[in-house]
XYZ file of C-alpha atoms in Angstrom:
351
model
C 45.391 145.106 94.917
C 47.207 146.326 98.044
C 45.012 147.834 100.711
C 44.970 151.649 100.774
C 46.850 151.703 104.102
C 50.053 150.408 102.484
C 49.991 153.091 99.764
C 49.054 156.036 101.984
C 49.824 154.841 105.510
C 49.803 158.339 106.996
C 46.410 159.296 105.548
C 44.275 156.867 107.559
C 46.036 157.631 110.829
C 45.965 161.357 110.158
C 42.249 161.422 109.402
C 41.434 159.366 112.503
C 43.552 161.716 114.618
C 41.775 164.710 113.072
C 38.386 163.205 113.899
C 39.487 162.588 117.486
C 40.775 166.151 117.641
C 37.520 167.612 116.342
C 35.419 165.756 118.921
C 37.695 166.690 121.812
C 38.184 170.267 120.627
C 34.439 170.871 120.479
C 34.013 169.462 123.990
C 36.264 171.994 125.763
C 34.122 175.164 125.417
C 30.963 173.055 125.846
C 32.220 171.763 129.208
C 32.734 175.373 130.297
C 29.214 176.272 129.142
C 27.268 173.251 130.439
C 29.383 172.741 133.566
C 28.789 176.199 135.010
C 28.138 175.819 138.731
C 29.018 172.099 138.769
C 31.829 170.958 141.073
C 35.186 170.093 139.509
C 35.186 166.414 140.534
C 31.551 165.797 139.577
C 32.190 167.336 136.162
C 35.139 165.004 135.548
C 33.166 162.002 136.804
C 30.167 162.715 134.568
C 32.380 163.221 131.513
C 33.923 159.791 131.936
C 30.595 158.198 132.841
C 29.497 159.254 129.361
C 32.717 157.874 127.891
C 32.055 154.541 129.639
C 28.737 154.238 127.793
C 30.592 154.509 124.474
C 33.008 151.830 125.692
C 30.144 149.457 126.450
C 28.438 150.070 123.096
C 31.569 149.820 120.939
C 33.152 146.608 122.222
C 33.843 144.079 119.467
C 33.558 140.314 119.293
C 36.651 138.311 120.215
C 37.228 137.324 116.571
C 37.258 141.002 115.514
C 39.537 142.664 118.082
C 42.171 141.506 120.562
C 40.995 141.348 124.194
C 42.373 143.471 127.021
C 44.415 141.112 129.215
C 44.978 140.902 132.955
C 48.540 142.109 132.464
C 47.164 145.364 130.997
C 45.457 146.347 134.272
C 48.383 148.273 135.739
C 48.733 150.304 132.530
C 44.989 151.006 132.520
C 45.238 152.198 136.131
C 47.996 154.644 135.227
C 46.066 155.790 132.156
C 43.027 156.445 134.337
C 45.108 158.261 136.965
C 46.688 160.616 134.422
C 44.016 160.822 131.737
C 40.710 160.351 133.582
C 41.479 161.946 136.957
C 44.349 164.454 136.910
C 43.815 165.620 133.314
C 40.070 166.378 133.392
C 40.131 167.737 136.958
C 42.918 170.169 136.062
C 41.149 171.143 132.822
C 37.779 171.725 134.493
C 39.364 173.825 137.244
C 41.234 175.800 134.596
C 38.042 176.356 132.593
C 36.447 177.808 135.712
C 39.246 180.373 136.007
C 40.057 181.355 132.407
C 38.423 181.853 129.011
C 37.358 178.924 126.861
C 39.526 180.230 124.038
C 42.638 180.503 126.203
C 42.116 177.052 127.720
C 41.531 175.467 124.313
C 44.694 176.972 122.914
C 46.869 175.939 125.858
C 45.951 172.323 125.110
C 48.189 172.533 122.032
C 51.141 171.699 124.270
C 49.739 168.198 124.837
C 51.176 167.237 121.448
C 54.663 168.269 122.488
C 54.659 166.093 125.615
C 53.157 163.161 123.698
C 55.726 163.324 120.899
C 58.718 163.667 123.216
C 57.596 160.772 125.419
C 56.872 158.596 122.362
C 60.360 159.318 121.078
C 61.967 158.563 124.452
C 59.932 155.485 125.420
C 59.136 153.863 122.060
C 61.934 155.196 119.870
C 59.437 156.285 117.213
C 61.091 157.602 114.089
C 60.525 161.301 113.471
C 62.045 162.489 110.206
C 62.537 166.083 109.066
C 58.977 166.449 107.773
C 57.534 165.322 111.111
C 59.789 167.677 113.071
C 58.800 170.585 110.819
C 55.127 169.704 111.280
C 55.637 169.534 115.052
C 57.364 172.917 115.069
C 54.579 174.491 113.006
C 51.943 173.134 115.364
C 53.903 174.234 118.414
C 54.607 177.677 116.945
C 50.929 178.122 116.147
C 49.882 177.041 119.609
C 52.445 179.218 121.353
C 51.433 182.248 119.281
C 47.855 181.720 120.374
C 48.752 181.200 124.025
C 51.047 184.257 124.124
C 48.300 186.294 122.524
C 45.962 185.268 125.319
C 48.611 186.102 127.908
C 48.647 189.705 126.686
C 45.031 190.064 127.768
C 46.065 190.214 131.450
C 47.414 188.162 134.352
C 44.073 187.268 135.931
C 43.824 184.127 133.809
C 47.322 182.904 134.663
C 46.345 180.299 137.253
C 43.614 178.917 135.041
C 46.033 178.576 132.144
C 48.603 176.898 134.405
C 45.965 174.363 135.465
C 45.267 173.591 131.808
C 49.023 173.259 131.310
C 49.032 170.549 134.014
C 46.207 168.839 132.120
C 48.306 168.807 128.942
C 51.168 167.092 130.774
C 48.781 164.516 132.270
C 47.196 163.734 128.906
C 50.613 163.576 127.244
C 51.575 160.827 129.710
C 48.192 159.140 129.164
C 48.609 159.213 125.373
C 52.038 157.609 125.621
C 50.829 154.903 127.998
C 47.880 154.107 125.741
C 50.201 153.394 122.773
C 50.928 149.920 124.171
C 47.174 149.162 124.196
C 46.454 150.478 120.699
C 46.257 146.915 119.329
C 43.621 145.916 121.908
C 39.885 146.344 121.407
C 39.496 150.148 121.696
C 36.015 149.700 123.153
C 37.422 147.711 126.048
C 40.240 150.191 126.605
C 37.785 153.129 126.624
C 35.491 151.252 129.018
C 38.258 150.305 131.442
C 39.798 153.771 131.596
C 36.441 155.546 131.790
C 35.001 153.367 134.573
C 38.144 153.735 136.681
C 38.227 157.489 136.142
C 34.509 158.020 136.779
C 34.607 156.015 140.021
C 37.756 157.732 141.310
C 36.487 161.254 140.652
C 33.015 160.421 142.055
C 34.677 159.302 145.305
C 36.746 162.500 145.370
C 33.579 164.537 144.744
C 31.829 162.897 147.679
C 34.828 163.321 149.992
C 35.358 166.985 149.047
C 31.684 167.920 149.339
C 31.257 168.948 145.712
C 27.691 170.215 145.149
C 25.496 167.777 143.238
C 24.733 168.859 139.658
C 21.222 169.339 138.301
C 19.763 166.595 136.120
C 20.101 168.813 133.058
C 23.761 169.589 133.696
C 24.520 165.944 134.476
C 22.911 164.729 131.251
C 24.635 167.419 129.206
C 28.066 166.587 130.641
C 27.537 162.872 130.023
C 26.666 163.556 126.378
C 29.805 165.700 126.030
C 31.829 162.941 127.683
C 30.405 160.301 125.342
C 31.498 162.196 122.228
C 34.425 164.361 123.328
C 36.060 161.762 125.577
C 34.634 158.326 124.668
C 34.420 158.484 120.867
C 37.443 160.771 120.719
C 39.548 158.276 122.686
C 38.353 155.416 120.476
C 39.442 157.246 117.322
C 42.676 158.319 119.023
C 43.562 154.691 119.800
C 42.803 153.644 116.222
C 44.981 156.500 114.975
C 47.850 155.381 117.224
C 47.477 151.882 115.796
C 47.850 153.176 112.248
C 50.063 156.184 112.821
C 52.140 155.884 116.006
C 51.925 157.897 119.222
C 54.063 160.893 118.223
C 52.269 161.600 114.937
C 48.821 161.041 116.443
C 49.603 163.446 119.267
C 50.912 166.016 116.833
C 47.874 165.961 114.529
C 45.647 165.944 117.624
C 47.136 169.366 118.393
C 44.598 170.742 115.923
C 41.919 170.205 118.613
C 42.681 173.473 120.446
C 42.063 175.517 117.316
C 38.704 173.789 116.814
C 37.803 174.442 120.440
C 38.901 178.070 120.208
C 36.815 178.599 117.052
C 33.721 177.166 118.777
C 34.365 179.309 121.864
C 34.291 182.379 119.620
C 31.022 181.199 118.043
C 29.586 180.800 121.550
C 30.434 184.396 122.405
C 34.092 184.528 123.406
C 35.514 187.674 121.811
C 39.139 187.350 122.918
C 40.391 186.306 119.468
C 42.782 188.475 117.449
C 44.726 188.379 114.195
C 47.476 186.514 116.059
C 44.977 183.709 116.603
C 44.360 183.553 112.858
C 48.092 183.276 112.173
C 48.474 180.583 114.824
C 45.590 178.623 113.355
C 47.135 178.828 109.879
C 50.439 177.451 111.200
C 48.553 174.543 112.792
C 46.710 173.795 109.541
C 50.030 173.677 107.674
C 51.414 171.281 110.288
C 48.452 168.919 109.902
C 48.767 168.983 106.095
C 52.456 168.038 106.381
C 51.472 165.019 108.475
C 48.771 163.855 106.086
C 51.190 164.089 103.150
C 54.004 162.181 104.870
C 55.656 159.485 102.724
C 58.452 157.480 104.362
C 59.684 154.766 102.006
C 62.795 152.561 102.095
C 63.794 148.893 102.133
C 63.388 147.486 105.636
C 63.554 144.142 107.421
C 60.788 142.523 109.434
C 62.016 140.148 112.115
C 59.913 137.161 113.160
C 56.995 138.481 115.217
C 54.128 136.790 117.048
C 51.261 138.939 118.318
C 47.491 139.442 118.236
C 45.527 142.356 116.812
C 42.874 143.189 114.239
C 44.313 142.755 110.737
C 43.520 142.196 107.061
C 45.117 139.958 104.440
C 45.451 142.590 101.729
C 47.891 144.904 103.523
C 51.141 143.235 102.422
C 52.108 142.025 105.903
C 49.650 139.274 106.853
C 50.358 136.326 104.584
C 49.288 133.452 106.835
C 46.470 131.255 105.578
C 42.980 130.356 106.802
C 40.486 127.783 105.692
C 38.288 129.461 104.635
C 40.062 132.806 104.138
C 38.190 135.571 106.034
C 37.146 138.779 104.332
C 37.934 142.072 106.017
C 39.380 142.730 109.469
C 39.588 139.964 112.064
C 41.706 139.152 115.113
C 43.600 136.109 116.389
C 47.182 135.261 117.471
C 49.379 135.017 114.378
C 53.025 134.811 113.345
C 54.935 137.033 110.911
C 57.832 135.269 109.244
C 60.995 137.285 108.461
C 60.584 139.515 105.412
C 62.526 142.193 103.536
C 60.628 144.634 101.313
C 60.122 148.331 100.574
C 56.960 150.443 100.727
C 55.694 153.655 102.362
C 55.210 153.120 106.105
C 54.785 154.807 109.487
C 55.709 153.521 112.977
C 52.764 151.168 113.447
C 52.907 147.753 115.139
C 54.894 146.279 112.234
C 57.350 149.107 111.593
C 59.315 149.909 114.722
C 62.735 149.438 113.188
C 65.484 151.946 113.867
C 67.011 154.405 111.409
């Protein structure tokens, strides 16, 4: 029987992206709460120190996942620069100058930058359903952000800082697409270590006040879940779902963060927020229900990544035949067939 991923290819990627979104969305108001009084650079460093721990604990054996290679270092450096230095520093500074609800909602725009860059750099197919889902998510996010803007201009600079964070993470998400087939534990570890070291050096040079032990531990726990585990699930979603769709579903994170901020005492929400959240929910549902099916051609392809032999694409033989996911260099012979698919590693054909 074909593996579930070939029958509902969007479902697995969508659920992984939703899980990543939930973890990251919850982290935003918690960073504002736990990081009170902690310097911007130390906060960013501690968040990614926690993420590094997840990277260490989640690395897989060489026969289960493809290794990060020396040629990936430059991409990891750029990912760390955008996603583990500029992004979190801008977000933390913004959280110190605006409400947790407003900051969470502004993060919706990350999906827009991710999708546009994925389209430009990878040529990912985005049919009418995907564009409608993107527009719903963007409309919901913009409604929420505009609603916050009506509360006054004092939060403007904080919101602009969060806007910079969304651009940085959009670039980071697009860069990480090329590493989605590598061991996500190694990718998380590499990015997190580089980011934690860079921001710790900046903290020391700028004279950031040292955090208390309680704040440091709390921020590391938030970083482990909201940045480490979230990034791991995000990479797995990109593997199954493509960069544009993952980024779009991930746009649900701001609504989750805004809801938690309200639970924690933020009372800036209005009926406009409810409408915006509903639009975002509809956008996510459209993604999960996506079905793109037509006859397509697979050219000869040689690569390495974790794979199964019941997904309709990996027909090479082993002696003995392994059960479940495993990784090794393998060759795909040319093939023509039809089935539902999304722009994963095997479906990057043009339309």
